[in-house]
XYZ file of C-alpha atoms in Angstrom:
667
model
C 150.510 184.042 114.037
C 153.763 182.115 114.373
C 153.493 179.257 116.843
C 156.992 178.091 117.820
C 158.141 175.157 119.909
C 159.137 176.343 123.391
C 161.907 173.819 124.064
C 165.507 175.035 124.204
C 168.179 173.736 121.844
C 167.670 170.539 119.861
C 164.673 168.765 121.412
C 165.366 165.141 122.388
C 163.106 162.298 123.415
C 160.540 159.876 122.067
C 157.083 158.394 122.438
C 156.394 157.843 126.132
C 153.707 155.278 126.943
C 153.605 155.011 130.751
C 150.182 153.366 130.606
C 151.968 150.192 129.445
C 153.819 149.942 132.775
C 153.061 149.857 136.521
C 153.111 153.303 138.054
C 156.119 152.484 140.224
C 158.189 152.316 137.010
C 157.486 155.980 136.238
C 159.966 157.318 138.803
C 162.718 155.263 137.172
C 161.658 156.662 133.802
C 162.161 160.205 135.083
C 165.595 159.404 136.506
C 166.762 157.724 133.307
C 165.326 160.447 131.068
C 167.451 162.948 132.989
C 170.505 160.733 132.505
C 169.844 160.507 128.769
C 169.233 164.241 128.389
C 165.594 163.896 127.301
C 163.841 167.259 126.999
C 160.490 166.414 125.330
C 158.320 163.316 124.996
C 155.149 162.554 123.049
C 152.401 161.201 125.281
C 148.843 159.909 124.955
C 149.145 158.734 121.327
C 147.171 155.500 121.819
C 145.240 156.113 125.042
C 141.672 156.691 123.868
C 140.326 153.488 125.419
C 141.765 154.476 128.807
C 140.628 158.095 128.669
C 137.076 157.260 127.576
C 136.210 153.764 128.860
C 132.641 154.167 127.635
C 130.953 156.746 125.458
C 130.882 160.113 127.194
C 132.580 158.822 130.362
C 136.082 160.210 130.855
C 138.968 159.372 133.154
C 141.932 161.734 132.870
C 143.430 160.871 136.244
C 146.324 158.838 134.853
C 147.193 161.454 132.226
C 146.975 164.172 134.898
C 149.623 162.356 136.935
C 151.844 161.746 133.900
C 151.827 165.388 132.798
C 152.386 166.644 136.346
C 155.295 164.234 136.741
C 156.903 165.338 133.484
C 156.577 168.999 134.419
C 158.050 168.378 137.869
C 161.124 166.886 136.201
C 161.517 169.617 133.581
C 160.424 167.492 130.617
C 158.113 169.045 128.043
C 155.099 167.178 126.681
C 154.053 166.898 123.052
C 150.482 165.980 123.920
C 148.775 163.762 121.369
C 145.140 163.413 120.479
C 144.552 159.641 120.740
C 142.330 159.435 117.675
C 144.447 156.987 115.649
C 143.081 154.068 117.692
C 139.387 154.276 118.589
C 138.295 151.911 121.400
C 136.348 148.711 120.890
C 133.129 150.163 122.326
C 133.072 152.721 119.501
C 133.069 150.055 116.777
C 130.485 147.953 118.591
C 128.234 151.015 118.561
C 129.215 152.101 115.040
C 130.183 149.063 112.928
C 129.673 151.119 109.739
C 132.716 153.183 110.747
C 134.994 150.219 110.023
C 136.840 150.509 106.687
C 136.082 148.466 103.576
C 138.857 147.361 101.225
C 138.786 147.431 97.430
C 137.427 143.883 97.289
C 134.428 144.829 99.408
C 135.569 143.222 102.680
C 134.750 145.149 105.825
C 137.755 144.994 108.123
C 137.564 144.397 111.848
C 138.855 146.353 114.798
C 141.649 145.019 117.001
C 144.503 147.076 115.597
C 145.041 150.785 114.957
C 143.583 153.113 112.310
C 140.703 150.728 111.647
C 138.252 153.481 110.784
C 136.816 154.995 107.632
C 138.192 158.536 107.161
C 134.806 159.690 105.848
C 132.749 158.255 108.709
C 130.583 160.943 110.382
C 130.415 158.817 113.549
C 134.199 158.647 113.762
C 134.595 162.385 113.176
C 132.018 163.207 115.834
C 133.580 160.898 118.423
C 137.129 162.004 117.637
C 136.334 165.719 117.868
C 134.443 165.163 121.111
C 137.509 163.428 122.559
C 139.810 166.182 121.273
C 137.602 168.870 122.755
C 137.692 167.297 126.212
C 141.471 166.924 125.997
C 142.028 170.468 124.734
C 139.907 172.140 127.392
C 141.525 170.147 130.197
C 145.161 170.657 129.202
C 145.228 173.922 127.245
C 147.017 175.677 130.101
C 149.008 172.789 131.538
C 152.618 173.971 131.934
C 154.082 170.726 130.569
C 152.252 170.953 127.235
C 154.357 172.730 124.590
C 152.860 171.220 121.421
C 149.815 169.306 120.200
C 150.534 166.024 118.404
C 147.447 165.549 116.234
C 146.533 161.903 115.602
C 149.439 159.683 114.473
C 150.760 158.848 111.000
C 147.634 159.710 109.045
C 146.933 157.161 106.323
C 149.495 154.613 107.493
C 146.914 151.817 107.487
C 143.666 153.365 106.262
C 144.590 155.705 103.443
C 141.733 154.248 101.387
C 138.259 153.095 102.360
C 135.871 151.906 99.652
C 132.619 151.809 101.645
C 129.364 153.496 100.635
C 130.030 156.395 103.019
C 133.369 156.992 101.303
C 131.633 156.774 97.929
C 129.224 159.518 98.969
C 132.095 161.683 100.226
C 134.036 161.053 97.011
C 131.090 162.219 94.917
C 130.823 165.399 96.989
C 134.551 166.020 96.491
C 134.166 165.500 92.734
C 131.210 167.875 92.530
C 133.293 170.523 94.267
C 136.212 169.904 91.881
C 134.312 169.715 88.585
C 130.950 171.406 89.248
C 129.285 169.541 86.363
C 129.135 165.985 85.069
C 130.155 167.180 81.612
C 133.383 168.572 83.066
C 134.029 165.341 84.949
C 133.321 163.151 81.941
C 135.684 165.205 79.819
C 138.391 165.164 82.479
C 138.094 161.397 82.933
C 137.787 160.612 79.228
C 134.732 158.481 79.907
C 133.866 158.012 76.247
C 136.458 155.225 76.440
C 134.946 151.824 77.361
C 131.450 153.318 77.696
C 132.172 154.855 81.096
C 130.131 158.039 80.590
C 128.238 159.097 83.746
C 124.725 160.586 83.573
C 124.182 160.931 87.327
C 126.561 161.658 90.197
C 125.196 158.639 92.076
C 126.549 156.353 89.347
C 130.123 157.182 90.362
C 131.808 154.749 92.744
C 135.269 154.515 94.260
C 137.684 152.530 92.050
C 136.800 149.201 93.639
C 138.098 145.897 92.324
C 136.904 145.389 88.763
C 137.518 143.007 85.914
C 139.965 145.088 83.901
C 142.227 148.116 84.152
C 140.551 151.068 85.926
C 140.166 154.496 84.376
C 143.479 156.266 85.218
C 141.954 159.680 85.940
C 139.288 158.083 88.117
C 142.032 156.364 90.079
C 144.157 159.530 90.247
C 141.272 161.641 91.533
C 140.579 158.944 94.095
C 144.148 159.272 95.422
C 143.687 163.038 95.597
C 140.374 162.634 97.409
C 141.782 160.166 99.944
C 144.618 162.554 100.815
C 142.176 165.437 101.200
C 139.745 163.375 103.295
C 142.433 162.689 105.878
C 143.655 166.284 105.697
C 140.166 167.470 106.583
C 140.290 165.306 109.730
C 143.616 166.831 110.720
C 142.300 170.356 110.154
C 139.165 169.643 112.191
C 141.159 168.383 115.183
C 143.694 171.210 114.892
C 140.943 173.813 114.877
C 139.431 172.408 118.091
C 142.874 172.509 119.735
C 143.567 176.008 118.428
C 140.310 177.324 119.840
C 141.295 176.127 123.319
C 145.001 177.034 123.103
C 145.581 179.548 120.305
C 149.315 179.974 121.009
C 150.282 176.286 121.219
C 151.725 174.864 117.983
C 150.198 171.792 116.379
C 151.857 169.114 114.295
C 151.218 165.653 112.972
C 153.881 163.174 112.019
C 154.413 162.809 108.272
C 155.893 159.621 106.821
C 158.329 160.850 104.183
C 160.048 157.532 103.624
C 160.629 154.990 100.894
C 157.452 152.921 101.333
C 154.714 155.520 101.865
C 153.077 157.661 99.182
C 149.454 157.995 100.298
C 149.351 161.725 101.072
C 150.199 164.840 99.084
C 152.355 166.538 101.696
C 152.701 169.704 99.604
C 149.013 170.268 100.419
C 149.421 169.230 104.055
C 152.542 171.148 105.077
C 151.042 174.677 105.079
C 148.400 173.512 107.566
C 150.969 172.508 110.215
C 152.510 174.978 112.642
C 155.607 172.764 112.825
C 156.370 170.052 110.264
C 157.465 166.747 111.750
C 158.343 163.417 110.199
C 158.758 159.736 110.981
C 161.561 157.934 109.195
C 162.587 154.281 109.323
C 165.335 152.528 107.411
C 164.722 149.827 104.848
C 166.660 146.806 106.104
C 167.466 145.706 102.552
C 168.989 149.083 101.575
C 172.804 148.749 101.647
C 173.211 152.548 101.752
C 170.280 153.673 103.853
C 172.148 156.878 104.685
C 171.162 158.125 101.216
C 167.486 157.595 101.996
C 167.918 159.488 105.288
C 169.423 162.418 103.402
C 166.767 162.419 100.662
C 163.963 162.248 103.203
C 165.511 164.959 105.360
C 165.960 167.317 102.426
C 162.381 166.713 101.309
C 160.948 167.310 104.789
C 163.039 170.476 105.203
C 161.688 171.647 101.844
C 158.111 170.914 102.916
C 158.702 172.863 106.128
C 160.494 175.730 104.417
C 163.142 175.479 107.135
C 163.825 173.497 110.326
C 161.562 170.606 111.266
C 161.243 167.823 113.852
C 162.082 164.129 113.548
C 159.185 162.686 115.527
C 160.016 158.982 115.186
C 162.899 156.790 114.135
C 164.485 153.696 115.652
C 167.461 153.106 117.911
C 167.907 149.674 116.331
C 165.697 147.150 114.595
C 162.042 147.680 113.760
C 159.478 144.876 113.879
C 157.548 145.116 110.601
C 159.981 144.194 107.822
C 160.631 140.643 106.576
C 164.019 140.724 108.323
C 164.620 143.433 110.912
C 168.324 144.150 111.185
C 169.952 145.802 114.162
C 172.031 148.921 113.642
C 175.787 148.602 113.429
C 178.306 150.322 115.709
C 177.915 154.096 115.493
C 174.887 153.907 113.198
C 172.421 155.222 115.778
C 174.542 158.353 116.193
C 175.208 158.815 112.475
C 171.519 158.432 111.618
C 170.337 160.943 114.211
C 172.953 163.569 113.432
C 172.339 163.158 109.695
C 168.740 164.255 110.329
C 170.005 167.253 112.312
C 172.357 168.081 109.440
C 169.349 168.129 107.077
C 167.416 170.592 109.241
C 165.901 168.639 112.147
C 165.661 170.757 115.306
C 164.373 167.802 117.296
C 165.264 164.106 117.474
C 162.807 161.568 118.853
C 162.350 157.816 118.794
C 159.634 155.252 118.931
C 159.672 154.633 121.792
C 161.133 155.451 125.221
C 160.856 152.016 126.852
C 160.696 148.828 124.751
C 157.301 147.142 125.111
C 157.054 143.692 126.645
C 153.630 143.023 125.099
C 151.648 144.045 122.051
C 152.176 144.280 118.314
C 155.449 146.237 118.582
C 157.154 144.290 121.375
C 160.130 143.564 119.102
C 160.601 147.164 118.037
C 163.741 148.768 119.469
C 163.550 151.660 121.931
C 165.693 154.155 123.791
C 165.578 151.927 126.872
C 165.762 148.388 125.458
C 164.612 145.108 126.968
C 168.175 144.590 128.207
C 167.968 147.794 130.262
C 170.805 150.223 130.885
C 173.540 147.598 130.573
C 173.291 147.709 126.782
C 174.982 149.345 123.835
C 171.753 151.032 122.756
C 171.408 152.753 126.127
C 175.016 153.935 126.086
C 174.490 155.293 122.565
C 171.261 157.032 123.630
C 173.059 158.771 126.507
C 175.924 159.796 124.196
C 173.454 161.199 121.661
C 171.821 163.284 124.382
C 175.201 164.839 125.147
C 175.816 165.442 121.424
C 172.517 167.253 121.005
C 173.200 169.464 124.029
C 176.515 170.418 122.414
C 174.665 171.336 119.204
C 172.078 173.603 120.849
C 173.249 176.688 118.938
C 172.553 174.962 115.597
C 168.813 175.235 116.206
C 167.020 177.481 113.731
C 169.830 177.536 111.179
C 168.995 177.000 107.515
C 170.414 175.070 104.577
C 171.304 177.144 101.507
C 170.919 175.282 98.207
C 171.461 176.178 94.562
C 169.937 172.958 93.191
C 166.239 172.094 93.226
C 164.805 168.652 92.507
C 161.171 168.577 91.402
C 159.014 166.244 93.495
C 155.285 165.825 92.948
C 152.925 163.293 94.512
C 150.431 163.644 91.643
C 153.166 162.686 89.177
C 154.137 159.733 91.349
C 150.576 158.467 91.660
C 149.915 158.841 87.936
C 153.127 157.176 86.755
C 152.612 154.152 89.000
C 149.085 153.464 87.732
C 148.586 150.268 85.692
C 149.102 149.996 81.925
C 152.181 152.170 81.606
C 154.663 151.421 78.781
C 156.732 149.715 81.498
C 155.653 148.324 84.828
C 159.239 148.692 86.053
C 158.940 152.449 86.634
C 159.205 153.365 90.306
C 159.115 157.054 91.117
C 161.249 157.087 94.241
C 163.947 154.953 92.590
C 164.167 157.329 89.632
C 164.462 160.389 91.857
C 167.046 158.687 94.040
C 169.096 157.867 90.918
C 169.621 161.593 90.351
C 169.816 162.549 94.022
C 172.560 160.052 94.886
C 175.403 161.592 92.832
C 174.582 164.999 94.287
C 174.682 163.510 97.787
C 178.031 161.858 97.102
C 179.427 165.131 95.765
C 178.239 167.127 98.786
C 175.835 169.281 96.770
C 173.015 170.894 98.755
C 169.536 170.137 97.389
C 166.038 171.473 97.967
C 162.909 169.722 96.713
C 160.236 171.835 95.019
C 156.768 171.636 93.535
C 156.589 172.125 89.759
C 154.976 175.539 90.305
C 157.419 176.726 92.996
C 159.434 179.934 92.942
C 162.656 178.818 91.231
C 164.500 182.124 91.404
C 166.835 181.021 94.256
C 168.307 178.187 92.145
C 170.911 177.840 89.420
C 169.955 174.273 88.492
C 166.581 172.513 88.479
C 166.321 168.754 87.977
C 163.115 166.926 87.044
C 164.126 163.250 87.139
C 160.562 161.948 86.848
C 157.630 164.219 86.082
C 155.230 162.068 84.063
C 152.254 164.275 84.983
C 152.625 168.041 84.993
C 149.941 170.683 84.677
C 150.263 173.644 82.325
C 151.292 176.025 85.104
C 154.060 173.739 86.344
C 155.376 173.066 82.845
C 155.434 176.772 82.008
C 157.201 177.531 85.292
C 159.968 174.996 84.671
C 160.586 175.957 81.066
C 160.544 179.676 81.945
C 163.296 178.972 84.472
C 165.574 177.850 81.634
C 164.420 180.658 79.383
C 165.468 183.187 82.044
C 169.000 181.772 82.243
C 168.711 178.723 84.475
C 169.822 175.183 83.709
C 167.037 172.592 83.537
C 167.504 168.819 83.215
C 164.554 166.506 82.553
C 164.337 162.719 82.794
C 162.546 160.350 80.432
C 158.766 159.845 80.467
C 158.291 163.384 81.803
C 155.726 165.928 80.613
C 153.701 163.139 79.035
C 150.249 163.837 80.505
C 148.367 166.852 81.814
C 146.660 167.291 85.189
C 143.796 165.037 84.040
C 146.208 162.263 83.019
C 145.524 162.924 79.319
C 148.394 162.325 76.912
C 149.842 165.522 75.458
C 149.633 165.022 71.699
C 152.139 165.876 68.990
C 155.076 163.826 70.195
C 156.964 163.258 73.419
C 158.101 164.544 75.894
C 154.896 166.526 75.651
C 154.977 169.635 77.775
C 158.781 169.951 77.549
C 159.283 169.216 73.852
C 159.845 172.813 72.747
C 162.132 173.781 75.630
C 164.188 170.611 75.211
C 164.379 170.976 71.439
C 163.582 167.299 70.799
C 160.690 165.181 69.613
C 160.141 161.479 70.282
C 157.648 159.583 68.143
C 157.959 156.153 69.779
C 159.020 154.709 73.129
C 161.194 151.610 73.499
C 161.066 150.485 77.139
C 163.674 147.847 77.974
C 163.104 144.442 79.497
C 164.541 143.625 82.940
C 168.255 142.948 82.471
C 168.329 144.462 78.982
C 170.777 147.305 78.297
C 171.624 149.688 75.497
C 175.171 150.931 74.827
C 175.871 154.665 74.821
C 178.488 156.542 72.814
C 180.229 157.818 75.957
C 181.012 154.253 76.988
C 178.131 153.921 79.423
C 174.959 151.877 79.288
C 171.281 152.588 79.658
C 168.610 150.429 81.262
C 164.838 150.451 81.762
C 163.963 152.881 78.954
C 164.934 154.223 75.537
C 163.292 156.425 72.917
C 163.523 157.296 69.242
C 164.554 160.933 69.717
C 164.728 163.463 66.884
C 166.605 166.721 67.282
C 164.530 169.866 66.782
C 167.096 172.460 67.796
C 168.951 170.516 70.468
C 172.412 168.987 70.133
C 173.206 165.332 70.839
C 175.446 164.875 73.877
C 175.319 161.075 73.863
C 173.799 158.618 71.373
C 172.661 155.020 71.407
C 175.203 152.758 69.684
C 173.441 149.385 69.649
C 170.072 147.941 68.736
C 167.304 149.502 66.644
C 168.123 152.979 67.993
C 171.820 152.973 67.003
C 172.810 156.533 66.119
C 169.739 158.069 67.770
C 170.399 160.771 70.409
C 170.115 159.505 73.985
C 171.130 162.618 75.951
C 170.586 166.082 74.507
C 171.206 169.719 75.349
C 169.227 172.671 74.018
C 169.857 176.396 74.319
C 166.535 177.784 75.512
C 166.269 181.530 75.957
C 169.355 182.558 77.911
C 169.580 179.179 79.667
C 169.752 175.531 78.715
C 167.598 172.419 78.902
C 168.987 168.874 79.028
C 167.082 165.650 78.316
C 167.959 162.101 79.351
C 165.920 159.582 77.343
C 167.251 156.523 79.189
C 168.368 155.473 82.664
C 172.172 155.696 82.527
C 174.313 153.468 84.720
C 175.295 155.209 87.997
C 178.803 156.271 86.919
C 177.574 157.637 83.599
C 174.718 159.516 85.273
C 177.106 160.985 87.850
C 179.404 162.219 85.077
C 176.475 163.768 83.211
C 175.195 165.540 86.296
C 178.706 166.803 87.058
C 178.755 168.317 83.574
C 175.320 169.851 84.025
C 176.302 171.211 87.452
C 179.477 172.744 86.064
C 177.488 174.499 83.346
C 175.114 175.870 85.967
C 177.980 177.030 88.191
C 176.941 174.851 91.153
C 179.663 173.778 93.573
C 179.758 171.336 96.466
C 179.347 172.370 100.103
C 182.894 171.167 100.790
C 185.328 168.800 99.148
C 185.382 165.661 101.278
C 186.878 162.192 100.868
C 184.746 159.376 99.488
C 182.403 158.035 102.125
C 182.216 161.309 104.066
C 178.872 163.095 103.887
C 179.275 166.887 104.065
C 176.240 169.044 104.897
C 176.034 172.733 105.769
C 173.566 174.571 107.999
C 173.864 178.351 108.049
C 173.108 180.425 111.128
C 173.067 184.202 111.558
C 176.551 184.232 113.097
C 178.279 181.137 111.732
C 178.156 178.121 109.447
C 177.787 174.601 110.820
C 179.520 171.939 108.768
C 178.343 168.376 109.486
C 180.814 165.663 108.455
C 179.533 162.099 108.717
C 182.012 159.337 107.909
C 180.088 156.350 106.551
C 183.303 154.683 105.383
C 185.823 152.314 106.942
C 188.831 154.666 106.725
C 189.646 157.707 108.842
C 189.387 161.015 107.004
C 190.421 164.645 107.274
C 188.500 167.560 105.803
C 189.703 171.155 105.294
C 187.930 173.775 107.414
C 188.058 177.560 107.734
C 190.447 179.329 110.114
C 188.965 179.810 113.564
C 186.762 176.693 113.359
C 185.583 174.859 116.487
C 184.453 171.239 116.660
C 181.191 171.492 118.602
C 180.879 167.873 119.747
C 184.231 168.134 121.559
C 184.264 171.879 122.160
C 187.829 172.095 120.879
C 189.303 174.497 118.301
C 190.682 172.830 115.188
C 193.403 173.852 112.764
C 193.165 173.884 108.989
C 191.599 170.399 108.937
C 189.325 168.332 111.127
C 189.707 164.599 111.680
C 186.644 162.394 111.147
C 187.424 158.802 112.192
C 185.685 155.934 110.405
C 182.057 155.664 111.487
C 182.193 158.933 113.426
C 180.704 162.425 113.114
C 182.223 165.892 113.419
C 180.276 169.151 113.518
C 182.367 172.237 112.892
C 181.363 175.832 113.575
C 183.037 178.124 111.060
C 182.891 181.845 110.332
C 180.649 182.559 107.349
C 182.455 181.913 104.087
C 181.970 184.503 101.389
């Protein structure tokens, strides 16, 4: 059954927390939401303590009034289960449900997500709360979607208590079936770690030396699955009461969160949604928006919802910068360009008390006489003008391999270099594609690659046999594959693939490395094309491949640095170092040209060009991040949707502004 969101056009709104305000404020909220063009709000996210003031005693009167008020004003409700913040009475009754950190400290309540994901008491109380909510509001006309929990794993991705240990052992028994299989998978003959009884296995708590890498990797897998099981349990209760109402939970596909394997989560959601916040220290945060949006669209397999972002500053970074002129609009429309069919903020009205009182909102502390409010109203008008874009897709000929298991494994301790950071390495390769206006999907290693001409694996330290075979077969069948250093090194159990590096990809790449030479911070190696490499280098030997670029300095002078191999009817490229940005961009341009991949549209520097394709027309998003006005060629008969005006052969995109052009399909 397909459960779709019943909100017309591009949904617009944010988290609405009326319980934080006197009831007389609610009427003003409704009036201002209409002015801003709000069509859907998320409610009840952190209201458990108000709905259930004591165990088994419920008071839904306030929520009844809120939902009735929203419906009376034509605003849809994304109704949340409030299970991310259990009330104080629950922890007084069940102190063992509080999480324990890796050092053995039991944490206290007084914040959010202060529960152990494996706690039976928490699960029982949460599902009881969800059941009451579902039965009461299953048929309420305001409710168009269930918002399950909130940001799973944001603060409690790991709990190291004895209850979690028991759950971890059960998960391991299901995965391995026997202790012999587990011991072999974990390589427990090393350091006398062999287990003779399941009860001897603990979570990877703080210990005196480096933990077993496979133990730690399986723990990350378990923690993701433990939270997923909570989501599924809540969703199933909601689905039983309201089988046609879609359910979602807000992912956190952003630079600083890696706790959950969203490839496993996404198929369990009726609608994929995401929260995204900018890193204040990132000078080009628009690239992170694009990368995140493309990854979420890929997880969803199509359009998705932006459930949270900020109108201005957040409150949880060392320095929380405000957004510059036009940035609110550019950020929001960049998410729409990357497939978002809904735009929402945390939160509607800025809080005057509590932990997030300095987090920006749609209605700021300054009220309606503020730039943020004027921008919020303008964005509402923009999204109304873009209603027809809803449901359109994003065609791409390039796939970038992204895998949470590979990320977790590569960032474990005792790597050849502690300077390896998965997201940075992927962004290195993504950025030149973004600048060139090349459409990108993200894929699992075992995904269907037939839609693509070019597949990039910037960082795939861990890859299982199926994924490796899938990627190399893509090249063998005529595709172009490019692989980054330290990829293919270990199997699914984090065991080194013997015989030389890069392990699983050695034959397809036509190279063999016998020793790694990671570089110190600030150290570089010169390349024969005039560029430089940082972070990493290898002693590469050609075994069928040709050298494209070689090292020219240091102990590896004359050794190939970048190679190309004819594999089957396709080709496989290998980059054994981290080239400087200009050199990497040139290399990827060359690889793209070989694969026959072109840009969405030629645009001036600083102008982001993104295409969404509908059944009747193309929608070209042009976002000018630069300081100079620009013009971009468009197809005859094009219309600029944000103004409603036809355009000629070009469309003007002033500095800091956005244009969205509807064009006839290009052949």
